[in-house]
CSV table of N, CA and C in Angstrom, one decimal:
chain,number,residue,atom,x,y,z
A,1470,MET,N,107.0,129.6,80.7
A,1470,MET,CA,106.4,128.7,80.0
A,1470,MET,C,106.2,127.2,80.3
A,1471,SER,N,106.8,127.0,81.5
A,1471,SER,CA,106.5,125.5,81.9
A,1471,SER,C,105.3,125.4,82.9
A,1472,CYS,N,104.7,126.5,83.1
A,1472,CYS,CA,103.7,126.5,84.1
A,1472,CYS,C,102.3,126.9,83.5
A,1473,PHE,N,102.2,127.5,82.3
A,1473,PHE,CA,101.1,128.0,81.9
A,1473,PHE,C,101.1,127.7,80.2
A,1474,LEU,N,99.9,127.5,79.8
A,1474,LEU,CA,99.8,127.2,78.3
A,1474,LEU,C,99.7,128.6,77.6
A,1475,PHE,N,100.5,128.8,76.6
A,1475,PHE,CA,100.5,130.1,76.1
A,1475,PHE,C,99.5,130.1,75.0
A,1476,PRO,N,98.7,131.3,74.8
A,1476,PRO,CA,97.8,131.3,73.7
A,1476,PRO,C,98.6,131.1,72.3
A,1477,LYS,N,97.9,130.4,71.2
A,1477,LYS,CA,98.6,130.5,70.1
A,1477,LYS,C,99.0,131.8,69.3
A,1478,GLY,N,98.3,133.0,69.6
A,1478,GLY,CA,98.7,134.1,69.2
A,1478,GLY,C,99.9,134.6,69.6
A,1479,LEU,N,100.1,134.5,71.0
A,1479,LEU,CA,101.3,134.9,71.6
A,1479,LEU,C,102.4,134.0,71.1
A,1480,CYS,N,102.3,132.7,71.0
A,1480,CYS,CA,103.4,131.9,70.4
A,1480,CYS,C,103.8,132.4,68.9
A,1481,GLU,N,102.8,132.8,68.1
A,1481,GLU,CA,103.1,133.2,66.8
A,1481,GLU,C,103.8,134.5,66.8
A,1482,LYS,N,103.3,135.5,67.8
A,1482,LYS,CA,104.0,136.8,67.7
A,1482,LYS,C,105.7,136.4,68.0
A,1483,ILE,N,105.9,135.6,69.0
A,1483,ILE,CA,107.3,135.3,69.4
A,1483,ILE,C,108.0,134.9,68.2
A,1484,GLU,N,107.4,133.8,67.5
A,1484,GLU,CA,108.1,133.4,66.4
A,1484,GLU,C,108.3,134.3,65.3
A,1485,ARG,N,107.4,135.3,65.1
A,1485,ARG,CA,107.4,136.3,64.0
A,1485,ARG,C,108.5,137.4,64.5
A,1486,ALA,N,109.0,137.4,65.6
A,1486,ALA,CA,109.9,138.6,66.0
A,1486,ALA,C,111.1,138.6,64.9
A,1487,GLY,N,111.3,139.8,64.3
A,1487,GLY,CA,112.5,139.9,63.4
A,1487,GLY,C,112.1,139.3,62.0
A,1488,LYS,N,111.0,139.2,61.7
A,1488,LYS,CA,110.6,138.6,60.3
A,1488,LYS,C,110.5,139.4,59.1
A,1489,ARG,N,111.4,140.6,59.1
A,1489,ARG,CA,111.2,141.5,58.1
A,1489,ARG,C,112.3,141.2,56.9
A,1490,GLU,N,113.1,140.2,57.2
A,1490,GLU,CA,114.2,139.8,56.4
A,1490,GLU,C,113.8,139.1,55.2
A,1491,ILE,N,114.6,138.5,54.4
A,1491,ILE,CA,114.2,137.7,53.1
A,1491,ILE,C,114.1,136.3,53.6
A,1492,HIS,N,113.0,135.7,53.4
A,1492,HIS,CA,112.8,134.2,53.8
A,1492,HIS,C,113.1,133.3,52.6
A,1493,TRP,N,114.1,132.4,52.8
A,1493,TRP,CA,114.4,131.4,51.8
A,1493,TRP,C,113.6,130.0,52.0
A,1494,CYS,N,113.0,129.9,53.1
A,1494,CYS,CA,112.5,128.6,53.5
A,1494,CYS,C,111.2,128.8,54.4
A,1495,GLN,N,110.3,128.0,54.5
A,1495,GLN,CA,109.1,128.1,55.2
A,1495,GLN,C,109.5,127.8,56.7
A,1496,TRP,N,108.9,128.6,57.5
A,1496,TRP,CA,109.1,128.3,59.1
A,1496,TRP,C,108.9,126.7,59.5
A,1497,LYS,N,107.8,126.1,58.9
A,1497,LYS,CA,107.4,124.9,59.3
A,1497,LYS,C,108.5,123.9,59.0
A,1498,PHE,N,109.3,124.2,57.8
A,1498,PHE,CA,110.3,123.4,57.3
A,1498,PHE,C,111.4,123.5,58.2
A,1499,LEU,N,111.7,124.6,58.8
A,1499,LEU,CA,113.0,125.0,59.6
A,1499,LEU,C,112.7,124.4,60.9
A,1500,CYS,N,111.5,124.1,61.5
A,1500,CYS,CA,111.0,123.5,62.7
A,1500,CYS,C,111.1,122.0,62.7
A,1501,ARG,N,111.3,121.4,61.5
A,1501,ARG,CA,111.5,120.0,61.4
A,1501,ARG,C,112.8,119.5,62.2
A,1502,PRO,N,112.9,118.2,62.7
A,1502,PRO,CA,114.1,117.8,63.3
A,1502,PRO,C,115.2,117.7,62.2
A,1503,LYS,N,116.4,117.8,62.6
A,1503,LYS,CA,117.6,117.8,61.8
A,1503,LYS,C,117.6,116.3,60.9
A,1504,GLU,N,117.3,115.4,61.4
A,1504,GLU,CA,117.0,114.1,60.9
A,1504,GLU,C,116.1,114.0,59.7
A,1505,GLU,N,115.1,115.0,59.7
A,1505,GLU,CA,114.1,115.2,58.6
A,1505,GLU,C,114.4,116.1,57.8
A,1506,GLY,N,115.5,116.7,57.8
A,1506,GLY,CA,116.0,117.7,56.8
A,1506,GLY,C,115.9,119.2,57.4
A,1507,GLY,N,115.3,119.2,58.5
A,1507,GLY,CA,115.0,120.7,59.0
A,1507,GLY,C,116.4,121.2,59.8
A,1508,LEU,N,116.1,122.2,60.4
A,1508,LEU,CA,117.4,123.0,61.1
A,1508,LEU,C,117.2,122.8,62.7
A,1509,GLY,N,116.0,122.1,63.0
A,1509,GLY,CA,115.7,121.7,64.4
A,1509,GLY,C,115.4,122.8,65.4
A,1510,PHE,N,114.7,123.9,64.7
A,1510,PHE,CA,114.2,125.0,65.4
A,1510,PHE,C,112.9,124.3,66.0
A,1511,ARG,N,112.6,125.1,67.3
A,1511,ARG,CA,111.4,124.6,67.9
A,1511,ARG,C,110.3,125.4,67.7
A,1512,SER,N,109.1,124.9,67.4
A,1512,SER,CA,107.8,125.9,67.3
A,1512,SER,C,107.7,126.1,68.8
A,1513,MET,N,107.2,127.4,69.1
A,1513,MET,CA,106.9,127.8,70.4
A,1513,MET,C,105.9,127.0,71.1
A,1514,ALA,N,104.7,126.9,70.3
A,1514,ALA,CA,103.4,126.2,70.8
A,1514,ALA,C,103.8,124.8,71.2
A,1515,GLN,N,104.5,124.0,70.4
A,1515,GLN,CA,104.8,122.6,70.6
A,1515,GLN,C,105.9,122.6,71.8
A,1516,PHE,N,107.0,123.6,72.0
A,1516,PHE,CA,107.7,123.7,73.0
A,1516,PHE,C,107.2,123.8,74.4
A,1517,ASN,N,106.0,124.7,74.4
A,1517,ASN,CA,105.2,125.1,75.5
A,1517,ASN,C,104.6,123.8,76.0
A,1518,ILE,N,103.9,123.2,75.1
A,1518,ILE,CA,103.2,122.0,75.5
A,1518,ILE,C,104.1,120.8,75.9
A,1519,SER,N,105.3,120.7,75.4
A,1519,SER,CA,106.3,119.7,76.0
A,1519,SER,C,106.6,120.1,77.3
A,1520,LEU,N,106.9,121.3,77.7
A,1520,LEU,CA,107.3,121.8,78.9
A,1520,LEU,C,106.1,121.6,80.0
A,1521,LEU,N,105.0,121.8,79.6
A,1521,LEU,CA,103.8,121.5,80.4
A,1521,LEU,C,103.8,120.0,80.8
A,1522,ALA,N,104.0,119.2,79.8
A,1522,ALA,CA,104.1,117.8,80.0
A,1522,ALA,C,105.1,117.2,80.9
A,1523,LYS,N,106.3,117.9,80.8
A,1523,LYS,CA,107.4,117.6,81.8
A,1523,LYS,C,107.1,118.0,83.3
A,1524,GLN,N,106.4,119.0,83.4
A,1524,GLN,CA,105.9,119.6,84.8
A,1524,GLN,C,105.1,118.5,85.3
A,1525,GLU,N,104.0,118.1,84.6
A,1525,GLU,CA,103.1,116.9,85.2
A,1525,GLU,C,103.8,115.9,85.4
A,1526,THR,N,104.8,115.3,84.7
A,1526,THR,CA,105.4,114.0,85.2
A,1526,THR,C,106.2,114.5,86.6
A,1527,LEU,N,106.9,115.6,86.8
A,1527,LEU,CA,107.5,115.9,87.9
A,1527,LEU,C,106.6,115.8,89.2
A,1528,VAL,N,105.3,116.4,89.0
A,1528,VAL,CA,104.4,116.5,90.2
A,1528,VAL,C,103.9,115.1,90.4
A,1529,THR,N,103.8,114.2,89.4
A,1529,THR,CA,103.4,112.7,89.6
A,1529,THR,C,104.5,112.0,90.5
A,1530,GLN,N,105.8,112.3,90.2
A,1530,GLN,CA,106.8,111.8,90.8
A,1530,GLN,C,106.9,112.1,92.2
A,1531,VAL,N,106.7,113.4,92.6
A,1531,VAL,CA,106.8,113.9,93.8
A,1531,VAL,C,105.6,113.2,94.8
A,1532,PHE,N,104.3,113.0,94.2
A,1532,PHE,CA,103.4,112.6,94.8
A,1532,PHE,C,103.7,111.1,95.2
A,1533,LYS,N,104.1,110.4,94.1
A,1533,LYS,CA,104.4,108.9,94.3
A,1533,LYS,C,105.6,108.7,95.3
A,1534,ALA,N,106.5,109.7,95.4
A,1534,ALA,CA,107.6,109.4,96.3
A,1534,ALA,C,107.0,109.7,97.8
A,1535,ASN,N,106.2,110.7,97.9
A,1535,ASN,CA,105.9,111.0,99.3
A,1535,ASN,C,104.6,110.4,99.8
A,1536,PHE,N,103.9,109.9,98.8
A,1536,PHE,CA,102.8,109.2,99.4
A,1536,PHE,C,102.8,107.9,98.7
A,1537,ASP,N,103.4,106.8,99.2
A,1537,ASP,CA,103.6,105.7,98.6
A,1537,ASP,C,102.2,104.9,98.5
A,1538,ASN,N,101.4,105.0,99.2
A,1538,ASN,CA,100.1,104.2,99.0
A,1538,ASN,C,98.9,104.9,98.3
A,1539,LEU,N,99.5,105.9,97.4
A,1539,LEU,CA,98.5,106.6,96.7
A,1539,LEU,C,98.2,105.6,95.6
A,1540,GLN,N,96.8,105.4,95.3
A,1540,GLN,CA,96.3,104.4,94.4
A,1540,GLN,C,96.3,104.9,92.9
A,1541,SER,N,96.3,106.0,92.8
A,1541,SER,CA,96.2,106.7,91.5
A,1541,SER,C,97.1,107.9,91.3
A,1542,ASP,N,97.6,108.1,90.1
A,1542,ASP,CA,98.4,109.2,89.9
A,1542,ASP,C,97.8,110.5,89.4
A,1543,LYS,N,96.5,110.5,89.5
A,1543,LYS,CA,95.5,111.5,89.2
A,1543,LYS,C,94.8,112.0,90.4
A,1544,VAL,N,94.9,113.4,90.3
A,1544,VAL,CA,94.2,114.1,91.4
A,1544,VAL,C,92.7,113.8,91.3
A,1545,ALA,N,92.1,113.6,90.2
A,1545,ALA,CA,90.7,113.5,89.9
A,1545,ALA,C,90.3,112.2,90.6
A,1546,ALA,N,91.2,111.3,91.0
A,1546,ALA,CA,90.8,110.0,91.8
A,1546,ALA,C,90.5,110.4,93.3
A,1547,LEU,N,90.9,111.5,93.8
A,1547,LEU,CA,90.7,112.0,95.1
A,1547,LEU,C,89.3,112.6,95.2
A,1548,ILE,N,88.7,112.7,94.1
A,1548,ILE,CA,87.3,113.4,94.1
A,1548,ILE,C,86.2,112.4,93.9
A,1549,ASN,N,85.1,112.3,94.7
A,1549,ASN,CA,84.0,111.5,94.4
A,1549,ASN,C,83.3,112.1,93.2
A,1550,ASN,N,82.9,111.0,92.2
A,1550,ASN,CA,82.2,111.6,91.2
A,1550,ASN,C,80.7,111.9,91.4
A,1551,ASN,N,80.2,111.2,92.4
A,1551,ASN,CA,78.8,111.0,92.5
A,1551,ASN,C,78.3,112.6,93.1
A,1552,ASN,N,79.1,113.1,94.0
A,1552,ASN,CA,78.7,114.3,94.8
A,1552,ASN,C,79.8,115.5,94.7
A,1553,ARG,N,80.8,115.2,93.7
A,1553,ARG,CA,81.9,116.0,93.5
A,1553,ARG,C,82.4,116.7,94.7
A,1554,GLU,N,82.6,115.9,95.8
A,1554,GLU,CA,83.4,116.2,97.0
A,1554,GLU,C,84.5,115.5,97.1
A,1555,TRP,N,85.4,115.7,98.0
A,1555,TRP,CA,86.6,114.8,98.3
A,1555,TRP,C,86.3,113.5,98.7
A,1556,ASN,N,87.0,112.6,98.3
A,1556,ASN,CA,86.7,111.3,98.7
A,1556,ASN,C,87.6,111.1,100.0
A,1557,ARG,N,86.9,111.4,101.2
A,1557,ARG,CA,87.3,111.3,102.4
A,1557,ARG,C,88.2,110.1,102.8
A,1558,GLU,N,87.7,109.0,102.6
A,1558,GLU,CA,88.3,107.5,102.9
A,1558,GLU,C,89.5,107.6,102.2
A,1559,LEU,N,89.6,107.8,101.0
A,1559,LEU,CA,90.9,107.8,100.2
A,1559,LEU,C,92.0,108.8,100.6
A,1560,ILE,N,91.5,109.9,101.1
A,1560,ILE,CA,92.5,111.0,101.4
A,1560,ILE,C,93.0,110.5,102.8
A,1561,VAL,N,92.2,110.3,103.7
A,1561,VAL,CA,92.7,110.0,105.0
A,1561,VAL,C,93.7,108.6,104.8
A,1562,ASN,N,93.6,107.7,104.2
A,1562,ASN,CA,94.3,106.5,103.9
A,1562,ASN,C,95.5,106.8,103.4
A,1563,THR,N,95.5,107.8,102.4
A,1563,THR,CA,96.6,108.2,101.6
A,1563,THR,C,97.7,109.2,102.2
A,1564,PHE,N,97.1,110.1,102.8
A,1564,PHE,CA,97.9,111.3,103.3
A,1564,PHE,C,98.1,111.3,104.8
A,1565,PRO,N,99.1,111.9,105.3
A,1565,PRO,CA,99.4,111.9,106.8
A,1565,PRO,C,98.1,112.7,107.4
A,1566,ALA,N,97.9,112.6,108.6
A,1566,ALA,CA,96.7,113.3,109.3
A,1566,ALA,C,96.8,114.8,109.1
A,1567,LYS,N,98.0,115.4,109.3
A,1567,LYS,CA,98.0,116.8,109.2
A,1567,LYS,C,97.8,117.3,107.8
A,1568,VAL,N,98.0,116.7,106.8
A,1568,VAL,CA,97.8,117.1,105.1
A,1568,VAL,C,96.3,116.6,105.0
A,1569,ALA,N,95.9,115.6,105.6
A,1569,ALA,CA,94.4,115.4,105.2
A,1569,ALA,C,93.5,116.5,105.9
A,1570,ASP,N,93.9,116.9,107.1
A,1570,ASP,CA,93.1,118.0,107.8
A,1570,ASP,C,93.2,119.4,106.9
A,1571,LEU,N,94.4,119.5,106.5
A,1571,LEU,CA,94.4,120.7,105.5
A,1571,LEU,C,93.6,120.7,104.4
A,1572,ILE,N,93.3,119.5,103.8
A,1572,ILE,CA,92.4,119.2,102.7
A,1572,ILE,C,91.1,119.6,102.9
A,1573,PHE,N,90.7,119.2,104.1
A,1573,PHE,CA,89.1,119.3,104.4
A,1573,PHE,C,89.1,120.6,105.1
């Protein structure tokens, strides 16, 4: 779940597992935080998105820790918008020579 965005249909199937019992309350109310009167259950789709966001921040932290002269935390900054190729100057200045050679 922390690597891929699940389709909404799959999240709904997971949430529907074992739903043949009597339902006393709607699922959307049960998914509310306890402070708002819910039971704190998690919606699978929202939980999946939160795990993906957490993964993105971890990748950013690794890049910043290993490459302290990285000017941006976005991979898109390493691509030249004019010709859709790697920004050679930025990559050579940012990464060690061995890593830069692997990119090209």
